PDB file of C-alpha atoms in Angstrom:
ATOM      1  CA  UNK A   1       7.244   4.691  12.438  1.00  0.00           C
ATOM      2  CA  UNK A   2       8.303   2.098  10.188  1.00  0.00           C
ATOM      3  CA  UNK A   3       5.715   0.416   7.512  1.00  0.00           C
ATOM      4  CA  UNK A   4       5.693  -2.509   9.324  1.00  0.00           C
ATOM      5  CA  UNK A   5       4.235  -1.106  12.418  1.00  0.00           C
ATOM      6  CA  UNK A   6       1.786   1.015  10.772  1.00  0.00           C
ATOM      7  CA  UNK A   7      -1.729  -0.612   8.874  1.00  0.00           C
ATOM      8  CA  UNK A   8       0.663  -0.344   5.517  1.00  0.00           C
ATOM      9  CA  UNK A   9       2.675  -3.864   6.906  1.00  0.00           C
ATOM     10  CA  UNK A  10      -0.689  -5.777   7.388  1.00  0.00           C
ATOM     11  CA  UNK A  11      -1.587  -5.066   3.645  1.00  0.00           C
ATOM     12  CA  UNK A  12       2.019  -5.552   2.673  1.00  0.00           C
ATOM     13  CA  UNK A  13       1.673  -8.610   3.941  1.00  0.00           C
ATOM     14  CA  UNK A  14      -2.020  -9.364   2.553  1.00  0.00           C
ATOM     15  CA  UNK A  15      -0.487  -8.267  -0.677  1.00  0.00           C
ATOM     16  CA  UNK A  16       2.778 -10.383  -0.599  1.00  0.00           C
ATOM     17  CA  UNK A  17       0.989 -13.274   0.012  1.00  0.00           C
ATOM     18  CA  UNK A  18       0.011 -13.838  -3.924  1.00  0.00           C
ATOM     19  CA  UNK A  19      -3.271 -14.756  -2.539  1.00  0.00           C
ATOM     20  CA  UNK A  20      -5.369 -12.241  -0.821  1.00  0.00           C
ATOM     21  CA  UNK A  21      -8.106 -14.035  -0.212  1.00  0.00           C
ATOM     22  CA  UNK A  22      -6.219 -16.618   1.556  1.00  0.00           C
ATOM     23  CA  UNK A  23      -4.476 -14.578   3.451  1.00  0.00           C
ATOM     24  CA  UNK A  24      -7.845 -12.863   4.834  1.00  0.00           C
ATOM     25  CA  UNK A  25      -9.493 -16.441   5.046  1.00  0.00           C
ATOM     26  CA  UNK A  26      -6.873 -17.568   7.733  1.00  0.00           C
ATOM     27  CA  UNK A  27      -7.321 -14.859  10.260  1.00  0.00           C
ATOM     28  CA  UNK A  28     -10.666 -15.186  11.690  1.00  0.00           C
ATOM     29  CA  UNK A  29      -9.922 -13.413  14.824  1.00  0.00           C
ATOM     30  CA  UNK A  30      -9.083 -10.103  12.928  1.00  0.00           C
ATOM     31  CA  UNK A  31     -11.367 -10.374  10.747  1.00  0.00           C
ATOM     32  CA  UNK A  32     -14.209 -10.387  13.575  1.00  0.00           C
ATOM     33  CA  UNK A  33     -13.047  -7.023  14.169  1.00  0.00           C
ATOM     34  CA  UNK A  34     -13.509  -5.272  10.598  1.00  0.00           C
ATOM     35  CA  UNK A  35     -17.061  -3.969  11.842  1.00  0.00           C
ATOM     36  CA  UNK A  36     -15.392  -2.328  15.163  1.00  0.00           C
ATOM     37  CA  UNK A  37     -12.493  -0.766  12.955  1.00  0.00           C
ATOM     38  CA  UNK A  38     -14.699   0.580  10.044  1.00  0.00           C
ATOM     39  CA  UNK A  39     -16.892   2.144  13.193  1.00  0.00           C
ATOM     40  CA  UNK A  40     -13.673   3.002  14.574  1.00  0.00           C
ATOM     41  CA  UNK A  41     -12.529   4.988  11.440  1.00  0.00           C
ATOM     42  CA  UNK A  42     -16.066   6.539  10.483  1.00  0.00           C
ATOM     43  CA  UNK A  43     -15.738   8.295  13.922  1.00  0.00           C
ATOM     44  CA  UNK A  44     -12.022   9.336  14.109  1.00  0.00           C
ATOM     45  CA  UNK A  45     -11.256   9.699  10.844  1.00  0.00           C
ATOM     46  CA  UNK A  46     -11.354  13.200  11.090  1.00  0.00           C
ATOM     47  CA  UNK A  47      -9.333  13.346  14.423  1.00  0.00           C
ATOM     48  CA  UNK A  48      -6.195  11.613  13.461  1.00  0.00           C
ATOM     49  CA  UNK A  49      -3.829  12.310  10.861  1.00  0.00           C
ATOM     50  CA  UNK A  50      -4.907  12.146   7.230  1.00  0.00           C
ATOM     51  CA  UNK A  51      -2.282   9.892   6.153  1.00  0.00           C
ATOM     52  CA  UNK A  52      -3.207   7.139   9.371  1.00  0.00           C
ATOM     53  CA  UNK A  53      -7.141   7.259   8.508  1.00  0.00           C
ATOM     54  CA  UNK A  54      -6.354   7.088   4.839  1.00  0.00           C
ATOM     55  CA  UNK A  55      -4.486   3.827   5.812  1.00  0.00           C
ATOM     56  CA  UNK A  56      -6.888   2.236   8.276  1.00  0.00           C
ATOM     57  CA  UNK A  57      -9.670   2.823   5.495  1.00  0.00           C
ATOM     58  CA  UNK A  58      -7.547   0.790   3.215  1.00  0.00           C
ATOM     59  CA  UNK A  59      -6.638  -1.418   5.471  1.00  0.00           C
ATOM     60  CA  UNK A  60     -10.306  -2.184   6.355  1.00  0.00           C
ATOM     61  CA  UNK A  61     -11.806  -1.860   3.029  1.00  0.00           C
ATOM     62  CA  UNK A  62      -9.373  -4.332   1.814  1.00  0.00           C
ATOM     63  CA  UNK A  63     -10.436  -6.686   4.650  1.00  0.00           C
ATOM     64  CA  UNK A  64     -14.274  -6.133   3.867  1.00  0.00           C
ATOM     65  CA  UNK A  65     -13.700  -7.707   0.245  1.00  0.00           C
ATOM     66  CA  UNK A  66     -12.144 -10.446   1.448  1.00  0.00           C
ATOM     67  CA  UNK A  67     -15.071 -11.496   3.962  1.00  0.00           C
ATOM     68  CA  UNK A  68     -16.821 -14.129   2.060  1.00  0.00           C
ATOM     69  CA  UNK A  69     -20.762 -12.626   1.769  1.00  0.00           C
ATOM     70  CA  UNK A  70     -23.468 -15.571   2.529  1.00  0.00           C
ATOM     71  CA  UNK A  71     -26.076 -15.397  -0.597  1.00  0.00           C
ATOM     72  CA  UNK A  72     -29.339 -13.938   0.017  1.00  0.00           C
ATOM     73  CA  UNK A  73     -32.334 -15.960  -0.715  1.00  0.00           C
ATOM     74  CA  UNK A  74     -34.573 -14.338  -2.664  1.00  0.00           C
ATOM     75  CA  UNK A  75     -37.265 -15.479  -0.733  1.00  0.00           C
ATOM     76  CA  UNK A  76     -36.397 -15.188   2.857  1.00  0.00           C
ATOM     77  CA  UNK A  77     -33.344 -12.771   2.517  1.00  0.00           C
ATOM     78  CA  UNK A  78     -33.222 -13.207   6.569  1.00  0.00           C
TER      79      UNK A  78
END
């Protein structure tokens, strides 16, 4: 399978893009899945090949610092 087709071409192309955060910032509709895929990895991480989870937890990691974090208030943190 080529690099393109694996997680490895989505960070390629995160990483390509001179601006990570950007890149990240302009697809919302991935994004909204980064919870499902880090739940996705915790529980077949040790099913799949190494070298696959390995990837999908840097794929998703990378993704998870480039979600911008609302501040917490200090005095109503909800």
């Amino acid at each position: 399978m080529t690099d393109s087709r694996r997680c490895g071409g989505v960070l390629a192309g995160a990483l390509a893009s001179g601006d990570v955060r950007s890149y990240w910032a302009r697809r919302d509709a991935f994004l909204t899945l980064i919870p499902y895929l880090r739940a996705f990895h915790t529980v077949t991480a040790s099913r799949v090949p190494k070298s696959l989870a390995s990837e999908l937890d840097e794929l998703v990691s990378t993704a998870e610092r480039a979600i911008p974090r609302k501040p917490v208030n200090a005095r109503n943190p909800c």
